[in-house]
Amino acid sequence: MDIDQLRSFDRIVRDGSFTKAAARLNVTQATISMRIRALEAHVGGALFTRGRKVELTERGATFLPYARRVLATLLESEDAMRSVDRGRIAFASLRSLIEPLATPAVVEFMRAHPRVELQFEEGRHRDIAEWLHDRRIDLAIIGWPNFDPLLEALEPVALLREKAVLAASPMLAREIGPQPTLDRIFAVAPHFLSFFWWQVTPDAIQSLRHRARTSSQVLFSSGRALIEHGAAIGHLLEASITEDLASGRLVDLAPIDMPVIWRDSALVAGTPDALSRPLVAELADRIVARAATLGVLHADRR
């Protein structure tokens, strides 16, 4: 039994697929199958039922908590060894907060510490949750509240709250008119966009998708371009379009019959002792300070 076998076993359980597990671990499916056969030989029987759907056998379900306990211990030891090197930090952020929040804080930090090795990654919430589970990250900005059962002990360093603005181009906003109702907006707007910013899409946005003549779910960059050109409307996070609103390139439609929608996120430490490292604590301080400047700091839990 070795660490690669246990990681492969845990990955298959989490993904429900040998193929997906192989892709996640960046190995071939044959390698995954070989590792599981070796592990099954060690534990004395089949761990999975093979077929259209991969499921744990009774032996596999019994073995799973012990395998994860061993993995957690090994990951903690790896993290402890990495923390000996005080000049390396791994940080990840939600993509939507890279430009307004994370990047300015990182630039300030790297100017103050030019010799520090920084691993700076971006992703959706589910990507960052995976990295946190694998103990790859010292500090992260993730969606909040956290619904991942594998990270149920996670506590926020700071809570962030951003207003979601129903944005339109100036031309389309003029056609819709001031203080519009949702009926007026959707009588004029050609297309409604939603984005991959939420762990669970808010009910208010789901209802708008059904109400619109046409709706799509798109990436931020393409969606923003469609809105700027008057081809669509959609909720953009205010912190990422502050300059566009101030310059008039985008307009907040602010419908009078719709409540304000907020997107919550959190700054979290990857391990319980991560903030005991001075450089990690300093980067956290800079992120919190930047969040306060942007007006998105909802609660400081440091």
PDB file of C-alpha atoms in Angstrom:
ATOM      1  CA  MET A   1       0.000   0.000   0.000  1.00  0.00           C
ATOM      2  CA  ASP A   2       1.397   3.434  -0.932  1.00  0.00           C
ATOM      3  CA  ILE A   3       0.302   7.066  -1.037  1.00  0.00           C
ATOM      4  CA  ASP A   4      -0.470   6.995  -4.780  1.00  0.00           C
ATOM      5  CA  GLN A   5      -2.819   4.053  -4.303  1.00  0.00           C
ATOM      6  CA  LEU A   6      -4.655   5.823  -1.476  1.00  0.00           C
ATOM      7  CA  ARG A   7      -4.893   9.080  -3.435  1.00  0.00           C
ATOM      8  CA  SER A   8      -6.271   7.208  -6.433  1.00  0.00           C
ATOM      9  CA  PHE A   9      -8.822   5.406  -4.241  1.00  0.00           C
ATOM     10  CA  ASP A  10      -9.975   8.686  -2.628  1.00  0.00           C
ATOM     11  CA  ARG A  11     -10.132  10.448  -5.999  1.00  0.00           C
ATOM     12  CA  ILE A  12     -12.297   7.729  -7.570  1.00  0.00           C
ATOM     13  CA  VAL A  13     -14.704   7.909  -4.626  1.00  0.00           C
ATOM     14  CA  ARG A  14     -14.978  11.696  -4.940  1.00  0.00           C
ATOM     15  CA  ASP A  15     -15.372  11.702  -8.742  1.00  0.00           C
ATOM     16  CA  GLY A  16     -17.338   8.468  -9.101  1.00  0.00           C
ATOM     17  CA  SER A  17     -15.247   7.542 -12.125  1.00  0.00           C
ATOM     18  CA  PHE A  18     -11.881   5.939 -12.931  1.00  0.00           C
ATOM     19  CA  THR A  19     -11.607   8.135 -16.040  1.00  0.00           C
ATOM     20  CA  LYS A  20     -12.231  11.388 -14.188  1.00  0.00           C
ATOM     21  CA  ALA A  21      -9.868  10.365 -11.390  1.00  0.00           C
ATOM     22  CA  ALA A  22      -7.108   9.673 -13.907  1.00  0.00           C
ATOM     23  CA  ALA A  23      -7.614  13.119 -15.480  1.00  0.00           C
ATOM     24  CA  ARG A  24      -7.571  14.838 -12.073  1.00  0.00           C
ATOM     25  CA  LEU A  25      -4.360  13.072 -11.055  1.00  0.00           C
ATOM     26  CA  ASN A  26      -2.779  13.555 -14.495  1.00  0.00           C
ATOM     27  CA  VAL A  27      -2.111   9.844 -15.057  1.00  0.00           C
ATOM     28  CA  THR A  28      -3.509   7.260 -17.472  1.00  0.00           C
ATOM     29  CA  GLN A  29      -6.606   5.225 -16.681  1.00  0.00           C
ATOM     30  CA  ALA A  30      -4.425   2.109 -16.884  1.00  0.00           C
ATOM     31  CA  THR A  31      -2.244   3.509 -14.088  1.00  0.00           C
ATOM     32  CA  ILE A  32      -5.303   4.194 -11.929  1.00  0.00           C
ATOM     33  CA  SER A  33      -6.618   0.671 -12.527  1.00  0.00           C
ATOM     34  CA  MET A  34      -3.224  -0.858 -11.704  1.00  0.00           C
ATOM     35  CA  ARG A  35      -3.028   1.090  -8.429  1.00  0.00           C
ATOM     36  CA  ILE A  36      -6.517   0.009  -7.375  1.00  0.00           C
ATOM     37  CA  ARG A  37      -5.825  -3.655  -8.225  1.00  0.00           C
ATOM     38  CA  ALA A  38      -2.688  -3.516  -6.066  1.00  0.00           C
ATOM     39  CA  LEU A  39      -4.612  -1.872  -3.232  1.00  0.00           C
ATOM     40  CA  GLU A  40      -7.417  -4.438  -3.481  1.00  0.00           C
ATOM     41  CA  ALA A  41      -4.836  -7.223  -3.302  1.00  0.00           C
ATOM     42  CA  HIS A  42      -3.478  -5.637  -0.120  1.00  0.00           C
ATOM     43  CA  VAL A  43      -6.871  -5.255   1.607  1.00  0.00           C
ATOM     44  CA  GLY A  44      -8.083  -8.685   0.506  1.00  0.00           C
ATOM     45  CA  GLY A  45     -10.957  -7.941  -1.835  1.00  0.00           C
ATOM     46  CA  ALA A  46     -12.731  -5.611  -4.247  1.00  0.00           C
ATOM     47  CA  LEU A  47     -13.143  -1.959  -3.239  1.00  0.00           C
ATOM     48  CA  PHE A  48     -15.415  -0.972  -6.136  1.00  0.00           C
ATOM     49  CA  THR A  49     -18.133  -2.525  -8.232  1.00  0.00           C
ATOM     50  CA  ARG A  50     -17.271  -1.950 -11.889  1.00  0.00           C
ATOM     51  CA  GLY A  51     -19.967  -1.199 -14.425  1.00  0.00           C
ATOM     52  CA  ARG A  52     -21.786   1.788 -15.902  1.00  0.00           C
ATOM     53  CA  LYS A  53     -21.583   3.324 -12.435  1.00  0.00           C
ATOM     54  CA  VAL A  54     -18.609   2.953 -10.107  1.00  0.00           C
ATOM     55  CA  GLU A  55     -19.693   2.349  -6.509  1.00  0.00           C
ATOM     56  CA  LEU A  56     -17.994   1.279  -3.293  1.00  0.00           C
ATOM     57  CA  THR A  57     -18.349  -2.297  -2.134  1.00  0.00           C
ATOM     58  CA  GLU A  58     -18.984  -2.936   1.555  1.00  0.00           C
ATOM     59  CA  ARG A  59     -15.239  -3.530   1.944  1.00  0.00           C
ATOM     60  CA  GLY A  60     -14.540  -0.235   0.167  1.00  0.00           C
ATOM     61  CA  ALA A  61     -16.975   1.724   2.343  1.00  0.00           C
ATOM     62  CA  THR A  62     -15.380   0.240   5.461  1.00  0.00           C
ATOM     63  CA  PHE A  63     -11.869   1.054   4.246  1.00  0.00           C
ATOM     64  CA  LEU A  64     -12.644   4.639   3.112  1.00  0.00           C
ATOM     65  CA  PRO A  65     -12.474   6.483   6.491  1.00  0.00           C
ATOM     66  CA  TYR A  66      -9.183   4.780   7.358  1.00  0.00           C
ATOM     67  CA  ALA A  67      -7.686   5.637   3.960  1.00  0.00           C
ATOM     68  CA  ARG A  68      -8.716   9.274   4.341  1.00  0.00           C
ATOM     69  CA  ARG A  69      -7.278   9.385   7.868  1.00  0.00           C
ATOM     70  CA  VAL A  70      -3.914   8.199   6.536  1.00  0.00           C
ATOM     71  CA  LEU A  71      -4.078  10.698   3.666  1.00  0.00           C
ATOM     72  CA  ALA A  72      -4.906  13.568   6.037  1.00  0.00           C
ATOM     73  CA  THR A  73      -1.912  12.704   8.234  1.00  0.00           C
ATOM     74  CA  LEU A  74       0.423  12.562   5.242  1.00  0.00           C
ATOM     75  CA  LEU A  75      -0.917  15.838   3.854  1.00  0.00           C
ATOM     76  CA  GLU A  76      -0.444  17.523   7.239  1.00  0.00           C
ATOM     77  CA  SER A  77       3.152  16.337   7.362  1.00  0.00           C
ATOM     78  CA  GLU A  78       3.784  17.624   3.820  1.00  0.00           C
ATOM     79  CA  ASP A  79       2.296  20.974   4.782  1.00  0.00           C
ATOM     80  CA  ALA A  80       4.481  21.120   7.896  1.00  0.00           C
ATOM     81  CA  MET A  81       7.573  20.508   5.757  1.00  0.00           C
ATOM     82  CA  ARG A  82       6.539  23.229   3.300  1.00  0.00           C
ATOM     83  CA  SER A  83       5.973  25.666   6.118  1.00  0.00           C
ATOM     84  CA  VAL A  84       9.630  25.286   7.101  1.00  0.00           C
ATOM     85  CA  ASP A  85      10.351  27.256   3.954  1.00  0.00           C
ATOM     86  CA  ARG A  86       9.039  30.635   5.065  1.00  0.00           C
ATOM     87  CA  GLY A  87       9.712  32.131   1.653  1.00  0.00           C
ATOM     88  CA  ARG A  88       7.001  30.274  -0.242  1.00  0.00           C
ATOM     89  CA  ILE A  89       3.260  31.038  -0.259  1.00  0.00           C
ATOM     90  CA  ALA A  90       0.427  29.448  -2.245  1.00  0.00           C
ATOM     91  CA  PHE A  91      -2.608  31.707  -2.745  1.00  0.00           C
ATOM     92  CA  ALA A  92      -5.780  31.190  -4.783  1.00  0.00           C
ATOM     93  CA  SER A  93      -8.686  33.491  -5.567  1.00  0.00           C
ATOM     94  CA  LEU A  94     -12.063  33.370  -7.245  1.00  0.00           C
ATOM     95  CA  ARG A  95     -11.640  34.611 -10.816  1.00  0.00           C
ATOM     96  CA  SER A  96     -14.141  37.424 -10.339  1.00  0.00           C
ATOM     97  CA  LEU A  97     -11.983  38.950  -7.570  1.00  0.00           C
ATOM     98  CA  ILE A  98      -8.606  38.642  -9.296  1.00  0.00           C
ATOM     99  CA  GLU A  99      -8.569  42.102 -10.890  1.00  0.00           C
ATOM    100  CA  PRO A 100     -10.215  44.348  -8.274  1.00  0.00           C
ATOM    101  CA  LEU A 101      -9.022  42.661  -5.055  1.00  0.00           C
ATOM    102  CA  ALA A 102      -6.391  39.934  -5.267  1.00  0.00           C
ATOM    103  CA  THR A 103      -3.978  41.384  -7.835  1.00  0.00           C
ATOM    104  CA  PRO A 104      -3.467  44.820  -6.172  1.00  0.00           C
ATOM    105  CA  ALA A 105      -2.839  43.120  -2.811  1.00  0.00           C
ATOM    106  CA  VAL A 106      -0.381  40.661  -4.377  1.00  0.00           C
ATOM    107  CA  VAL A 107       1.477  43.426  -6.234  1.00  0.00           C
ATOM    108  CA  GLU A 108       1.953  45.374  -2.984  1.00  0.00           C
ATOM    109  CA  PHE A 109       3.090  42.227  -1.189  1.00  0.00           C
ATOM    110  CA  MET A 110       5.618  41.249  -3.899  1.00  0.00           C
ATOM    111  CA  ARG A 111       7.055  44.759  -3.995  1.00  0.00           C
ATOM    112  CA  ALA A 112       7.697  44.475  -0.257  1.00  0.00           C
ATOM    113  CA  HIS A 113       9.078  40.918  -0.579  1.00  0.00           C
ATOM    114  CA  PRO A 114      10.674  40.522  -4.021  1.00  0.00           C
ATOM    115  CA  ARG A 115      12.491  37.292  -3.066  1.00  0.00           C
ATOM    116  CA  VAL A 116       9.416  35.426  -1.885  1.00  0.00           C
ATOM    117  CA  GLU A 117       8.215  32.604  -4.152  1.00  0.00           C
ATOM    118  CA  LEU A 118       4.482  33.038  -4.708  1.00  0.00           C
ATOM    119  CA  GLN A 119       2.163  30.506  -6.320  1.00  0.00           C
ATOM    120  CA  PHE A 120      -0.896  32.538  -7.334  1.00  0.00           C
ATOM    121  CA  GLU A 121      -3.834  30.637  -8.849  1.00  0.00           C
ATOM    122  CA  GLU A 122      -7.380  31.475  -9.908  1.00  0.00           C
ATOM    123  CA  GLY A 123     -10.477  29.336 -10.352  1.00  0.00           C
ATOM    124  CA  ARG A 124     -14.111  28.732  -9.595  1.00  0.00           C
ATOM    125  CA  HIS A 125     -15.184  27.857  -6.080  1.00  0.00           C
ATOM    126  CA  ARG A 126     -15.134  24.104  -6.699  1.00  0.00           C
ATOM    127  CA  ASP A 127     -11.542  24.275  -8.041  1.00  0.00           C
ATOM    128  CA  ILE A 128     -10.265  26.139  -4.991  1.00  0.00           C
ATOM    129  CA  ALA A 129     -12.172  23.820  -2.638  1.00  0.00           C
ATOM    130  CA  GLU A 130     -10.286  20.900  -4.217  1.00  0.00           C
ATOM    131  CA  TRP A 131      -6.946  22.626  -3.684  1.00  0.00           C
ATOM    132  CA  LEU A 132      -7.803  23.397  -0.073  1.00  0.00           C
ATOM    133  CA  HIS A 133      -8.807  19.799   0.504  1.00  0.00           C
ATOM    134  CA  ASP A 134      -5.490  18.643  -0.952  1.00  0.00           C
ATOM    135  CA  ARG A 135      -3.605  21.126   1.298  1.00  0.00           C
ATOM    136  CA  ARG A 136      -2.052  22.838  -1.733  1.00  0.00           C
ATOM    137  CA  ILE A 137      -3.063  26.365  -0.667  1.00  0.00           C
ATOM    138  CA  ASP A 138      -1.996  28.542   2.276  1.00  0.00           C
ATOM    139  CA  LEU A 139      -4.571  31.274   1.709  1.00  0.00           C
ATOM    140  CA  ALA A 140      -7.656  31.428  -0.498  1.00  0.00           C
ATOM    141  CA  ILE A 141     -10.718  33.481  -1.441  1.00  0.00           C
ATOM    142  CA  ILE A 142     -13.681  31.137  -1.903  1.00  0.00           C
ATOM    143  CA  GLY A 143     -17.462  31.362  -2.122  1.00  0.00           C
ATOM    144  CA  TRP A 144     -19.293  31.610   1.196  1.00  0.00           C
ATOM    145  CA  PRO A 145     -21.016  30.001   2.981  1.00  0.00           C
ATOM    146  CA  ASN A 146     -19.050  26.862   2.285  1.00  0.00           C
ATOM    147  CA  PHE A 147     -21.195  23.853   1.317  1.00  0.00           C
ATOM    148  CA  ASP A 148     -18.339  21.384   0.810  1.00  0.00           C
ATOM    149  CA  PRO A 149     -18.602  18.611   3.447  1.00  0.00           C
ATOM    150  CA  LEU A 150     -14.888  17.864   3.088  1.00  0.00           C
ATOM    151  CA  LEU A 151     -14.120  21.408   4.320  1.00  0.00           C
ATOM    152  CA  GLU A 152     -16.752  21.711   7.040  1.00  0.00           C
ATOM    153  CA  ALA A 153     -14.168  22.847   9.639  1.00  0.00           C
ATOM    154  CA  LEU A 154     -13.103  25.826   7.512  1.00  0.00           C
ATOM    155  CA  GLU A 155     -13.398  29.193   9.282  1.00  0.00           C
ATOM    156  CA  PRO A 156     -13.227  32.593   7.501  1.00  0.00           C
ATOM    157  CA  VAL A 157     -10.420  35.058   8.165  1.00  0.00           C
ATOM    158  CA  ALA A 158     -12.642  37.765   6.642  1.00  0.00           C
ATOM    159  CA  LEU A 159     -16.064  37.855   5.012  1.00  0.00           C
ATOM    160  CA  LEU A 160     -16.566  39.789   1.775  1.00  0.00           C
ATOM    161  CA  ARG A 161     -19.829  41.047   0.299  1.00  0.00           C
ATOM    162  CA  GLU A 162     -20.253  42.472  -3.209  1.00  0.00           C
ATOM    163  CA  LYS A 163     -23.307  44.060  -4.761  1.00  0.00           C
ATOM    164  CA  ALA A 164     -24.450  42.480  -8.022  1.00  0.00           C
ATOM    165  CA  VAL A 165     -25.450  45.274 -10.414  1.00  0.00           C
ATOM    166  CA  LEU A 166     -27.979  44.673 -13.198  1.00  0.00           C
ATOM    167  CA  ALA A 167     -25.849  46.325 -15.855  1.00  0.00           C
ATOM    168  CA  ALA A 168     -26.631  47.631 -19.331  1.00  0.00           C
ATOM    169  CA  SER A 169     -25.010  49.791 -21.987  1.00  0.00           C
ATOM    170  CA  PRO A 170     -25.897  53.530 -21.887  1.00  0.00           C
ATOM    171  CA  MET A 171     -27.818  53.200 -25.168  1.00  0.00           C
ATOM    172  CA  LEU A 172     -29.957  50.328 -23.886  1.00  0.00           C
ATOM    173  CA  ALA A 173     -30.465  52.054 -20.510  1.00  0.00           C
ATOM    174  CA  ARG A 174     -31.813  55.167 -22.278  1.00  0.00           C
ATOM    175  CA  GLU A 175     -34.252  53.023 -24.251  1.00  0.00           C
ATOM    176  CA  ILE A 176     -35.446  51.321 -21.074  1.00  0.00           C
ATOM    177  CA  GLY A 177     -35.801  54.614 -19.205  1.00  0.00           C
ATOM    178  CA  PRO A 178     -35.211  55.755 -15.608  1.00  0.00           C
ATOM    179  CA  GLN A 179     -36.472  53.855 -12.530  1.00  0.00           C
ATOM    180  CA  PRO A 180     -37.634  50.916 -14.627  1.00  0.00           C
ATOM    181  CA  THR A 181     -39.683  47.918 -13.558  1.00  0.00           C
ATOM    182  CA  LEU A 182     -38.579  44.403 -14.506  1.00  0.00           C
ATOM    183  CA  ASP A 183     -41.461  44.268 -16.986  1.00  0.00           C
ATOM    184  CA  ARG A 184     -40.112  47.357 -18.747  1.00  0.00           C
ATOM    185  CA  ILE A 185     -36.548  46.038 -18.711  1.00  0.00           C
ATOM    186  CA  PHE A 186     -37.472  42.698 -20.259  1.00  0.00           C
ATOM    187  CA  ALA A 187     -39.747  44.329 -22.813  1.00  0.00           C
ATOM    188  CA  VAL A 188     -36.653  46.064 -24.211  1.00  0.00           C
ATOM    189  CA  ALA A 189     -33.610  43.957 -23.297  1.00  0.00           C
ATOM    190  CA  PRO A 190     -32.771  41.423 -26.018  1.00  0.00           C
ATOM    191  CA  HIS A 191     -30.912  38.899 -23.838  1.00  0.00           C
ATOM    192  CA  PHE A 192     -30.296  38.136 -20.129  1.00  0.00           C
ATOM    193  CA  LEU A 193     -26.921  36.790 -18.994  1.00  0.00           C
ATOM    194  CA  SER A 194     -25.890  35.007 -15.808  1.00  0.00           C
ATOM    195  CA  PHE A 195     -22.396  34.040 -14.705  1.00  0.00           C
ATOM    196  CA  PHE A 196     -20.532  31.253 -12.902  1.00  0.00           C
ATOM    197  CA  TRP A 197     -20.062  33.258  -9.692  1.00  0.00           C
ATOM    198  CA  TRP A 198     -22.346  31.374  -7.355  1.00  0.00           C
ATOM    199  CA  GLN A 199     -22.106  28.017  -5.633  1.00  0.00           C
ATOM    200  CA  VAL A 200     -25.898  28.039  -5.884  1.00  0.00           C
ATOM    201  CA  THR A 201     -27.506  30.534  -8.276  1.00  0.00           C
ATOM    202  CA  PRO A 202     -29.761  32.901  -6.252  1.00  0.00           C
ATOM    203  CA  ASP A 203     -33.502  32.396  -6.695  1.00  0.00           C
ATOM    204  CA  ALA A 204     -33.868  36.007  -7.870  1.00  0.00           C
ATOM    205  CA  ILE A 205     -31.490  35.412 -10.782  1.00  0.00           C
ATOM    206  CA  GLN A 206     -33.079  32.058 -11.608  1.00  0.00           C
ATOM    207  CA  SER A 207     -36.463  33.785 -11.842  1.00  0.00           C
ATOM    208  CA  LEU A 208     -35.041  36.412 -14.209  1.00  0.00           C
ATOM    209  CA  ARG A 209     -33.616  33.703 -16.466  1.00  0.00           C
ATOM    210  CA  HIS A 210     -37.107  32.243 -16.816  1.00  0.00           C
ATOM    211  CA  ARG A 211     -38.654  35.673 -17.314  1.00  0.00           C
ATOM    212  CA  ALA A 212     -36.302  36.806 -20.077  1.00  0.00           C
ATOM    213  CA  ARG A 213     -37.048  36.220 -23.741  1.00  0.00           C
ATOM    214  CA  THR A 214     -33.614  34.612 -24.095  1.00  0.00           C
ATOM    215  CA  SER A 215     -30.988  33.831 -21.462  1.00  0.00           C
ATOM    216  CA  SER A 216     -27.476  32.401 -21.446  1.00  0.00           C
ATOM    217  CA  GLN A 217     -24.842  31.513 -18.874  1.00  0.00           C
ATOM    218  CA  VAL A 218     -21.445  32.810 -19.988  1.00  0.00           C
ATOM    219  CA  LEU A 219     -17.933  33.663 -18.892  1.00  0.00           C
ATOM    220  CA  PHE A 220     -17.318  37.128 -17.475  1.00  0.00           C
ATOM    221  CA  SER A 221     -15.173  38.529 -20.308  1.00  0.00           C
ATOM    222  CA  SER A 222     -17.559  37.578 -23.122  1.00  0.00           C
ATOM    223  CA  GLY A 223     -20.628  38.549 -21.081  1.00  0.00           C
ATOM    224  CA  ARG A 224     -19.218  41.940 -20.233  1.00  0.00           C
ATOM    225  CA  ALA A 225     -18.472  42.580 -23.920  1.00  0.00           C
ATOM    226  CA  LEU A 226     -22.061  41.663 -24.871  1.00  0.00           C
ATOM    227  CA  ILE A 227     -23.440  44.026 -22.215  1.00  0.00           C
ATOM    228  CA  GLU A 228     -21.140  46.889 -23.244  1.00  0.00           C
ATOM    229  CA  HIS A 229     -22.297  46.528 -26.868  1.00  0.00           C
ATOM    230  CA  GLY A 230     -25.969  46.653 -25.908  1.00  0.00           C
ATOM    231  CA  ALA A 231     -26.626  43.029 -26.898  1.00  0.00           C
ATOM    232  CA  ALA A 232     -27.582  41.873 -23.392  1.00  0.00           C
ATOM    233  CA  ILE A 233     -28.076  42.783 -19.748  1.00  0.00           C
ATOM    234  CA  GLY A 234     -26.792  40.874 -16.739  1.00  0.00           C
ATOM    235  CA  HIS A 235     -25.639  41.086 -13.138  1.00  0.00           C
ATOM    236  CA  LEU A 236     -22.010  42.172 -12.861  1.00  0.00           C
ATOM    237  CA  LEU A 237     -20.218  42.441  -9.530  1.00  0.00           C
ATOM    238  CA  GLU A 238     -19.926  46.099  -8.645  1.00  0.00           C
ATOM    239  CA  ALA A 239     -16.313  45.892  -7.442  1.00  0.00           C
ATOM    240  CA  SER A 240     -15.197  44.717 -10.895  1.00  0.00           C
ATOM    241  CA  ILE A 241     -16.971  47.507 -12.845  1.00  0.00           C
ATOM    242  CA  THR A 242     -16.578  50.529 -10.545  1.00  0.00           C
ATOM    243  CA  GLU A 243     -14.650  52.529 -13.161  1.00  0.00           C
ATOM    244  CA  ASP A 244     -17.088  51.578 -15.928  1.00  0.00           C
ATOM    245  CA  LEU A 245     -20.050  52.814 -13.866  1.00  0.00           C
ATOM    246  CA  ALA A 246     -18.236  56.021 -12.921  1.00  0.00           C
ATOM    247  CA  SER A 247     -17.285  56.767 -16.549  1.00  0.00           C
ATOM    248  CA  GLY A 248     -20.729  55.905 -17.921  1.00  0.00           C
ATOM    249  CA  ARG A 249     -19.554  52.968 -20.045  1.00  0.00           C
ATOM    250  CA  LEU A 250     -22.017  50.849 -18.072  1.00  0.00           C
ATOM    251  CA  VAL A 251     -25.250  51.775 -16.267  1.00  0.00           C
ATOM    252  CA  ASP A 252     -26.861  50.227 -13.202  1.00  0.00           C
ATOM    253  CA  LEU A 253     -30.503  49.706 -14.220  1.00  0.00           C
ATOM    254  CA  ALA A 254     -31.574  49.397 -10.534  1.00  0.00           C
ATOM    255  CA  PRO A 255     -35.106  48.084 -11.148  1.00  0.00           C
ATOM    256  CA  ILE A 256     -37.534  49.491  -8.604  1.00  0.00           C
ATOM    257  CA  ASP A 257     -39.327  46.173  -8.052  1.00  0.00           C
ATOM    258  CA  MET A 258     -36.272  43.971  -7.404  1.00  0.00           C
ATOM    259  CA  PRO A 259     -34.232  43.698  -4.182  1.00  0.00           C
ATOM    260  CA  VAL A 260     -30.460  44.133  -4.210  1.00  0.00           C
ATOM    261  CA  ILE A 261     -28.554  40.895  -4.872  1.00  0.00           C
ATOM    262  CA  TRP A 262     -25.297  40.235  -3.014  1.00  0.00           C
ATOM    263  CA  ARG A 263     -22.486  37.738  -3.637  1.00  0.00           C
ATOM    264  CA  ASP A 264     -20.670  36.613  -0.488  1.00  0.00           C
ATOM    265  CA  SER A 265     -17.162  35.183  -0.357  1.00  0.00           C
ATOM    266  CA  ALA A 266     -14.511  34.632   2.295  1.00  0.00           C
ATOM    267  CA  LEU A 267     -10.778  34.789   2.818  1.00  0.00           C
ATOM    268  CA  VAL A 268      -9.730  31.512   4.456  1.00  0.00           C
ATOM    269  CA  ALA A 269      -6.514  29.914   5.682  1.00  0.00           C
ATOM    270  CA  GLY A 270      -5.560  26.627   4.059  1.00  0.00           C
ATOM    271  CA  THR A 271      -4.496  25.058   7.365  1.00  0.00           C
ATOM    272  CA  PRO A 272      -5.245  25.959  11.003  1.00  0.00           C
ATOM    273  CA  ASP A 273      -1.711  27.229  11.585  1.00  0.00           C
ATOM    274  CA  ALA A 274      -1.170  29.019   8.239  1.00  0.00           C
ATOM    275  CA  LEU A 275      -1.568  32.508   9.743  1.00  0.00           C
ATOM    276  CA  SER A 276       1.172  31.769  12.277  1.00  0.00           C
ATOM    277  CA  ARG A 277       3.589  32.231   9.370  1.00  0.00           C
ATOM    278  CA  PRO A 278       4.412  35.965   9.222  1.00  0.00           C
ATOM    279  CA  LEU A 279       4.382  36.232   5.424  1.00  0.00           C
ATOM    280  CA  VAL A 280       1.010  34.487   5.101  1.00  0.00           C
ATOM    281  CA  ALA A 281      -0.410  36.742   7.817  1.00  0.00           C
ATOM    282  CA  GLU A 282       0.953  39.819   6.030  1.00  0.00           C
ATOM    283  CA  LEU A 283      -0.596  38.828   2.702  1.00  0.00           C
ATOM    284  CA  ALA A 284      -3.909  38.253   4.498  1.00  0.00           C
ATOM    285  CA  ASP A 285      -3.632  41.721   6.059  1.00  0.00           C
ATOM    286  CA  ARG A 286      -3.064  43.304   2.636  1.00  0.00           C
ATOM    287  CA  ILE A 287      -6.050  41.487   1.131  1.00  0.00           C
ATOM    288  CA  VAL A 288      -8.302  42.585   3.998  1.00  0.00           C
ATOM    289  CA  ALA A 289      -7.051  46.182   3.695  1.00  0.00           C
ATOM    290  CA  ARG A 290      -7.742  46.159  -0.056  1.00  0.00           C
ATOM    291  CA  ALA A 291     -11.229  44.740   0.557  1.00  0.00           C
ATOM    292  CA  ALA A 292     -11.908  47.596   2.988  1.00  0.00           C
ATOM    293  CA  THR A 293     -10.755  50.130   0.382  1.00  0.00           C
ATOM    294  CA  LEU A 294     -13.102  48.597  -2.214  1.00  0.00           C
ATOM    295  CA  GLY A 295     -15.975  48.652   0.253  1.00  0.00           C
ATOM    296  CA  VAL A 296     -16.498  44.879   0.092  1.00  0.00           C
ATOM    297  CA  LEU A 297     -15.207  43.955   3.570  1.00  0.00           C
ATOM    298  CA  HIS A 298     -18.243  42.635   5.440  1.00  0.00           C
ATOM    299  CA  ALA A 299     -16.550  41.253   8.575  1.00  0.00           C
ATOM    300  CA  ASP A 300     -12.941  41.006   9.776  1.00  0.00           C
ATOM    301  CA  ARG A 301     -12.484  37.774  11.766  1.00  0.00           C
ATOM    302  CA  ARG A 302      -8.730  37.962  12.329  1.00  0.00           C
TER     303      ARG A 302
END
